[in-house]
Amino acid sequence: MVSDTVSYIGRHIEVDALSAEAQLVERAQAQDEAAFEQIMNLYADRLYNYILRMVGNPTDAEDLLQEAFLRAYQGLPSFDGRASLSTWLYRIATNLCIDHQRKRARRVQTVSYFAWEDEEGETSEWEFPDTQTPDPLDAALSRELQQVVEHAISTLSPKLRTVLLLYDVENLSYEEIARVLKIPIGTVKSRLNHARGQIQRQVEAYLRGESK
């Protein structure tokens, strides 16, 4: 009974949030600048962090974030709500990042923790030691391994890197990523597996002493 009540409350809150967002979009489409500013405040941090990991440069990330919001503002009249607002915004940001990467190759910053499920459904992970109060040797090894993972992610193609970041960093579902990129869910899973496989191979090579 308690579980059912909590589930009902959770669904009710989610519906209310979606309804409030829809109203915010309607106001912004009616040229309500305060409403669009609210949209920017809601998504600025998430989009900035995503863009930064995609392009690896804070200045470029700031510029691309502003461009993303400009395009969103210009495109609001044609936004029909079939996709969620967040999906639509991530799609705009992703397209801008890919265009940017085609022009300039940048080193991508990423997280220092990496986990995935293999084809058998078993969870594997690379986890770096806590370096808050580290042994000097452990700290050096942790930093070096993190650099290996960051370099591995930076060498991924834009298609693979985009799916990896949207899933592992931004926590979007397979379905949401499929809508953002306009590709089948099966393609999302395939690209994610390929990306993780490439990173795993580079990390394993490093651990075997085959690379610096």
mmCIF file of N, CA and C in Angstrom, residues 4-88:
data_model
loop_
_atom_site.group_PDB
_atom_site.id
_atom_site.type_symbol
_atom_site.label_atom_id
_atom_site.label_comp_id
_atom_site.label_asym_id
_atom_site.label_seq_id
_atom_site.Cartn_x
_atom_site.Cartn_y
_atom_site.Cartn_z
ATOM 1 N N ASP A 4 2.592 1.612 -3.344
ATOM 2 C CA ASP A 4 1.679 2.109 -4.368
ATOM 3 C C ASP A 4 1.447 3.605 -4.225
ATOM 4 N N THR A 5 1.338 4.051 -2.965
ATOM 5 C CA THR A 5 1.110 5.475 -2.708
ATOM 6 C C THR A 5 2.302 6.309 -3.163
ATOM 7 N N VAL A 6 3.510 5.828 -2.822
ATOM 8 C CA VAL A 6 4.723 6.544 -3.224
ATOM 9 C C VAL A 6 4.833 6.589 -4.739
ATOM 10 N N SER A 7 4.514 5.460 -5.389
ATOM 11 C CA SER A 7 4.577 5.409 -6.850
ATOM 12 C C SER A 7 3.591 6.388 -7.460
ATOM 13 N N TYR A 8 2.391 6.454 -6.904
ATOM 14 C CA TYR A 8 1.377 7.383 -7.423
ATOM 15 C C TYR A 8 1.828 8.823 -7.261
ATOM 16 N N ILE A 9 2.397 9.139 -6.086
ATOM 17 C CA ILE A 9 2.866 10.497 -5.830
ATOM 18 C C ILE A 9 3.982 10.860 -6.812
ATOM 19 N N GLY A 10 4.899 9.897 -7.046
ATOM 20 C CA GLY A 10 5.999 10.140 -7.976
ATOM 21 C C GLY A 10 5.499 10.435 -9.368
ATOM 22 N N ARG A 11 4.521 9.639 -9.848
ATOM 23 C CA ARG A 11 3.959 9.876 -11.180
ATOM 24 C C ARG A 11 3.253 11.216 -11.242
ATOM 25 N N HIS A 12 2.560 11.564 -10.163
ATOM 26 C CA HIS A 12 1.822 12.825 -10.121
ATOM 27 C C HIS A 12 2.783 14.011 -10.201
ATOM 28 N N ILE A 13 3.899 13.925 -9.470
ATOM 29 C CA ILE A 13 4.896 14.992 -9.498
ATOM 30 C C ILE A 13 5.486 15.123 -10.885
ATOM 31 N N GLU A 14 5.781 13.966 -11.531
ATOM 32 C CA GLU A 14 6.358 13.992 -12.871
ATOM 33 C C GLU A 14 5.411 14.629 -13.875
ATOM 34 N N VAL A 15 4.127 14.301 -13.776
ATOM 35 C CA VAL A 15 3.130 14.874 -14.673
ATOM 36 C C VAL A 15 3.040 16.381 -14.453
ATOM 37 N N ASP A 16 3.055 16.790 -13.186
ATOM 38 C CA ASP A 16 3.002 18.219 -12.882
ATOM 39 C C ASP A 16 4.208 18.951 -13.460
ATOM 40 N N ALA A 17 5.400 18.319 -13.366
ATOM 41 C CA ALA A 17 6.616 18.939 -13.893
ATOM 42 C C ALA A 17 6.530 19.090 -15.398
ATOM 43 N N LEU A 18 6.035 18.050 -16.065
ATOM 44 C CA LEU A 18 5.899 18.109 -17.518
ATOM 45 C C LEU A 18 4.879 19.171 -17.921
ATOM 46 N N SER A 19 3.797 19.262 -17.160
ATOM 47 C CA SER A 19 2.773 20.258 -17.449
ATOM 48 C C SER A 19 3.324 21.668 -17.273
ATOM 49 N N ALA A 20 4.106 21.868 -16.211
ATOM 50 C CA ALA A 20 4.701 23.179 -15.962
ATOM 51 C C ALA A 20 5.681 23.540 -17.066
ATOM 52 N N GLU A 21 6.454 22.538 -17.538
ATOM 53 C CA GLU A 21 7.401 22.784 -18.613
ATOM 54 C C GLU A 21 6.675 23.140 -19.907
ATOM 55 N N ALA A 22 5.566 22.442 -20.179
ATOM 56 C CA ALA A 22 4.791 22.729 -21.389
ATOM 57 C C ALA A 22 4.245 24.148 -21.349
ATOM 58 N N GLN A 23 3.793 24.566 -20.184
ATOM 59 C CA GLN A 23 3.291 25.927 -20.045
ATOM 60 C C GLN A 23 4.408 26.948 -20.248
ATOM 61 N N LEU A 24 5.597 26.605 -19.749
ATOM 62 C CA LEU A 24 6.750 27.489 -19.914
ATOM 63 C C LEU A 24 7.094 27.631 -21.396
ATOM 64 N N VAL A 25 7.052 26.526 -22.118
ATOM 65 C CA VAL A 25 7.337 26.557 -23.556
ATOM 66 C C VAL A 25 6.297 27.406 -24.284
ATOM 67 N N GLU A 26 5.025 27.227 -23.939
ATOM 68 C CA GLU A 26 3.961 28.009 -24.581
ATOM 69 C C GLU A 26 4.173 29.506 -24.365
ATOM 70 N N ARG A 27 4.554 29.856 -23.158
ATOM 71 C CA ARG A 27 4.810 31.280 -22.873
ATOM 72 C C ARG A 27 5.996 31.791 -23.679
ATOM 73 N N ALA A 28 7.050 30.965 -23.774
ATOM 74 C CA ALA A 28 8.226 31.376 -24.537
ATOM 75 C C ALA A 28 7.895 31.503 -26.023
ATOM 76 N N GLN A 29 7.042 30.613 -26.518
ATOM 77 C CA GLN A 29 6.627 30.693 -27.924
ATOM 78 C C GLN A 29 5.804 31.941 -28.196
ATOM 79 N N ALA A 30 5.192 32.465 -27.141
ATOM 80 C CA ALA A 30 4.411 33.698 -27.269
ATOM 81 C C ALA A 30 5.270 34.936 -27.022
ATOM 82 N N GLN A 31 6.601 34.763 -27.162
ATOM 83 C CA GLN A 31 7.555 35.863 -27.033
ATOM 84 C C GLN A 31 7.669 36.380 -25.602
ATOM 85 N N ASP A 32 7.403 35.519 -24.628
ATOM 86 C CA ASP A 32 7.593 35.887 -23.226
ATOM 87 C C ASP A 32 9.064 35.647 -22.888
ATOM 88 N N GLU A 33 9.856 36.711 -22.847
ATOM 89 C CA GLU A 33 11.289 36.571 -22.630
ATOM 90 C C GLU A 33 11.620 36.030 -21.242
ATOM 91 N N ALA A 34 10.796 36.344 -20.260
ATOM 92 C CA ALA A 34 11.030 35.830 -18.906
ATOM 93 C C ALA A 34 10.899 34.308 -18.885
ATOM 94 N N ALA A 35 9.964 33.783 -19.673
ATOM 95 C CA ALA A 35 9.779 32.335 -19.737
ATOM 96 C C ALA A 35 10.992 31.668 -20.373
ATOM 97 N N PHE A 36 11.512 32.265 -21.442
ATOM 98 C CA PHE A 36 12.688 31.670 -22.074
ATOM 99 C C PHE A 36 13.903 31.765 -21.161
ATOM 100 N N GLU A 37 13.989 32.822 -20.392
ATOM 101 C CA GLU A 37 15.086 32.947 -19.432
ATOM 102 C C GLU A 37 15.002 31.842 -18.385
ATOM 103 N N GLN A 38 13.780 31.484 -17.980
ATOM 104 C CA GLN A 38 13.603 30.375 -17.048
ATOM 105 C C GLN A 38 14.086 29.064 -17.671
ATOM 106 N N ILE A 39 13.790 28.867 -18.944
ATOM 107 C CA ILE A 39 14.251 27.669 -19.647
ATOM 108 C C ILE A 39 15.776 27.626 -19.648
ATOM 109 N N MET A 40 16.397 28.767 -19.917
ATOM 110 C CA MET A 40 17.859 28.834 -19.917
ATOM 111 C C MET A 40 18.413 28.496 -18.540
ATOM 112 N N ASN A 41 17.804 29.022 -17.506
ATOM 113 C CA ASN A 41 18.275 28.750 -16.143
ATOM 114 C C ASN A 41 18.132 27.271 -15.783
ATOM 115 N N LEU A 42 17.062 26.647 -16.287
ATOM 116 C CA LEU A 42 16.832 25.237 -15.980
ATOM 117 C C LEU A 42 17.866 24.318 -16.622
ATOM 118 N N TYR A 43 18.304 24.674 -17.822
ATOM 119 C CA TYR A 43 19.143 23.757 -18.600
ATOM 120 C C TYR A 43 20.578 24.223 -18.818
ATOM 121 N N ALA A 44 20.916 25.420 -18.415
ATOM 122 C CA ALA A 44 22.242 25.970 -18.727
ATOM 123 C C ALA A 44 23.370 25.104 -18.182
ATOM 124 N N ASP A 45 23.293 24.718 -16.920
ATOM 125 C CA ASP A 45 24.396 23.963 -16.320
ATOM 126 C C ASP A 45 24.559 22.592 -16.971
ATOM 127 N N ARG A 46 23.429 21.885 -17.160
ATOM 128 C CA ARG A 46 23.499 20.552 -17.765
ATOM 129 C C ARG A 46 24.053 20.617 -19.181
ATOM 130 N N LEU A 47 23.566 21.550 -19.963
ATOM 131 C CA LEU A 47 24.031 21.664 -21.343
ATOM 132 C C LEU A 47 25.490 22.102 -21.411
ATOM 133 N N TYR A 48 25.870 23.021 -20.538
ATOM 134 C CA TYR A 48 27.269 23.472 -20.544
ATOM 135 C C TYR A 48 28.209 22.314 -20.233
ATOM 136 N N ASN A 49 27.899 21.537 -19.192
ATOM 137 C CA ASN A 49 28.762 20.417 -18.815
ATOM 138 C C ASN A 49 28.856 19.389 -19.939
ATOM 139 N N TYR A 50 27.739 19.145 -20.603
ATOM 140 C CA TYR A 50 27.739 18.199 -21.720
ATOM 141 C C TYR A 50 28.601 18.726 -22.876
ATOM 142 N N ILE A 51 28.395 19.982 -23.234
ATOM 143 C CA ILE A 51 29.152 20.576 -24.334
ATOM 144 C C ILE A 51 30.641 20.607 -24.003
ATOM 145 N N LEU A 52 30.970 20.939 -22.750
ATOM 146 C CA LEU A 52 32.371 20.993 -22.347
ATOM 147 C C LEU A 52 33.043 19.636 -22.517
ATOM 148 N N ARG A 53 32.354 18.578 -22.149
ATOM 149 C CA ARG A 53 32.934 17.242 -22.311
ATOM 150 C C ARG A 53 33.043 16.858 -23.779
ATOM 151 N N MET A 54 32.187 17.418 -24.587
ATOM 152 C CA MET A 54 32.249 17.115 -26.017
ATOM 153 C C MET A 54 33.407 17.843 -26.699
ATOM 154 N N VAL A 55 33.630 19.110 -26.342
ATOM 155 C CA VAL A 55 34.622 19.907 -27.072
ATOM 156 C C VAL A 55 35.907 20.136 -26.298
ATOM 157 N N GLY A 56 35.868 19.971 -24.962
ATOM 158 C CA GLY A 56 37.084 20.010 -24.163
ATOM 159 C C GLY A 56 37.687 21.375 -23.922
ATOM 160 N N ASN A 57 36.963 22.442 -24.204
ATOM 161 C CA ASN A 57 37.513 23.785 -24.034
ATOM 162 C C ASN A 57 36.429 24.693 -23.455
ATOM 163 N N PRO A 58 36.667 25.291 -22.266
ATOM 164 C CA PRO A 58 35.630 26.102 -21.609
ATOM 165 C C PRO A 58 35.136 27.276 -22.439
ATOM 166 N N THR A 59 36.061 27.951 -23.120
ATOM 167 C CA THR A 59 35.650 29.104 -23.933
ATOM 168 C C THR A 59 34.758 28.664 -25.083
ATOM 169 N N ASP A 60 35.172 27.597 -25.765
ATOM 170 C CA ASP A 60 34.350 27.064 -26.853
ATOM 171 C C ASP A 60 33.000 26.596 -26.323
ATOM 172 N N ALA A 61 33.009 25.981 -25.146
ATOM 173 C CA ALA A 61 31.765 25.481 -24.561
ATOM 174 C C ALA A 61 30.791 26.615 -24.266
ATOM 175 N N GLU A 62 31.321 27.723 -23.738
ATOM 176 C CA GLU A 62 30.476 28.898 -23.470
ATOM 177 C C GLU A 62 29.872 29.421 -24.767
ATOM 178 N N ASP A 63 30.697 29.521 -25.807
ATOM 179 C CA ASP A 63 30.216 30.031 -27.092
ATOM 180 C C ASP A 63 29.142 29.115 -27.677
ATOM 181 N N LEU A 64 29.386 27.814 -27.599
ATOM 182 C CA LEU A 64 28.430 26.863 -28.161
ATOM 183 C C LEU A 64 27.136 26.829 -27.352
ATOM 184 N N LEU A 65 27.246 27.026 -26.044
ATOM 185 C CA LEU A 65 26.044 27.083 -25.213
ATOM 186 C C LEU A 65 25.172 28.266 -25.622
ATOM 187 N N GLN A 66 25.801 29.428 -25.808
ATOM 188 C CA GLN A 66 25.041 30.603 -26.234
ATOM 189 C C GLN A 66 24.422 30.390 -27.604
ATOM 190 N N GLU A 67 25.172 29.750 -28.494
ATOM 191 C CA GLU A 67 24.646 29.465 -29.831
ATOM 192 C C GLU A 67 23.479 28.486 -29.755
ATOM 193 N N ALA A 68 23.579 27.510 -28.850
ATOM 194 C CA ALA A 68 22.493 26.536 -28.695
ATOM 195 C C ALA A 68 21.213 27.219 -28.230
ATOM 196 N N PHE A 69 21.347 28.117 -27.257
ATOM 197 C CA PHE A 69 20.154 28.814 -26.775
ATOM 198 C C PHE A 69 19.610 29.784 -27.833
ATOM 199 N N LEU A 70 20.491 30.377 -28.602
ATOM 200 C CA LEU A 70 20.038 31.259 -29.682
ATOM 201 C C LEU A 70 19.227 30.464 -30.700
ATOM 202 N N ARG A 71 19.749 29.297 -31.087
ATOM 203 C CA ARG A 71 19.025 28.468 -32.049
ATOM 204 C C ARG A 71 17.713 27.951 -31.462
ATOM 205 N N ALA A 72 17.727 27.649 -30.169
ATOM 206 C CA ALA A 72 16.494 27.204 -29.520
ATOM 207 C C ALA A 72 15.448 28.313 -29.542
ATOM 208 N N TYR A 73 15.880 29.530 -29.251
ATOM 209 C CA TYR A 73 14.953 30.668 -29.260
ATOM 210 C C TYR A 73 14.378 30.883 -30.650
ATOM 211 N N GLN A 74 15.257 30.802 -31.641
ATOM 212 C CA GLN A 74 14.806 30.991 -33.022
ATOM 213 C C GLN A 74 13.905 29.847 -33.486
ATOM 214 N N GLY A 75 14.136 28.658 -32.942
ATOM 215 C CA GLY A 75 13.367 27.503 -33.378
ATOM 216 C C GLY A 75 12.113 27.219 -32.570
ATOM 217 N N LEU A 76 11.892 27.996 -31.520
ATOM 218 C CA LEU A 76 10.724 27.755 -30.667
ATOM 219 C C LEU A 76 9.389 27.725 -31.415
ATOM 220 N N PRO A 77 9.184 28.608 -32.393
ATOM 221 C CA PRO A 77 7.899 28.576 -33.090
ATOM 222 C C PRO A 77 7.598 27.233 -33.755
ATOM 223 N N SER A 78 8.638 26.489 -34.119
ATOM 224 C CA SER A 78 8.423 25.202 -34.784
ATOM 225 C C SER A 78 8.486 24.021 -33.822
ATOM 226 N N PHE A 79 8.751 24.271 -32.533
ATOM 227 C CA PHE A 79 8.787 23.192 -31.544
ATOM 228 C C PHE A 79 7.364 22.733 -31.269
ATOM 229 N N ASP A 80 7.090 21.452 -31.572
ATOM 230 C CA ASP A 80 5.710 20.957 -31.461
ATOM 231 C C ASP A 80 5.460 20.062 -30.255
ATOM 232 N N GLY A 81 6.473 19.841 -29.445
ATOM 233 C CA GLY A 81 6.278 19.066 -28.229
ATOM 234 C C GLY A 81 6.260 17.565 -28.405
ATOM 235 N N ARG A 82 6.482 17.072 -29.620
ATOM 236 C CA ARG A 82 6.502 15.618 -29.804
ATOM 237 C C ARG A 82 7.689 14.987 -29.079
ATOM 238 N N ALA A 83 8.790 15.695 -29.025
ATOM 239 C CA ALA A 83 9.923 15.308 -28.192
ATOM 240 C C ALA A 83 9.915 16.209 -26.964
ATOM 241 N N SER A 84 10.530 15.753 -25.885
ATOM 242 C CA SER A 84 10.597 16.590 -24.689
ATOM 243 C C SER A 84 11.508 17.781 -24.960
ATOM 244 N N LEU A 85 11.367 18.807 -24.150
ATOM 245 C CA LEU A 85 12.201 19.990 -24.307
ATOM 246 C C LEU A 85 13.669 19.637 -24.134
ATOM 247 N N SER A 86 13.988 18.799 -23.151
ATOM 248 C CA SER A 86 15.385 18.430 -22.924
ATOM 249 C C SER A 86 15.961 17.677 -24.116
ATOM 250 N N THR A 87 15.180 16.760 -24.696
ATOM 251 C CA THR A 87 15.636 16.026 -25.873
ATOM 252 C C THR A 87 15.929 16.983 -27.021
ATOM 253 N N TRP A 88 15.048 17.929 -27.220
ATOM 254 C CA TRP A 88 15.202 18.919 -28.290
ATOM 255 C C TRP A 88 16.452 19.774 -28.076
#
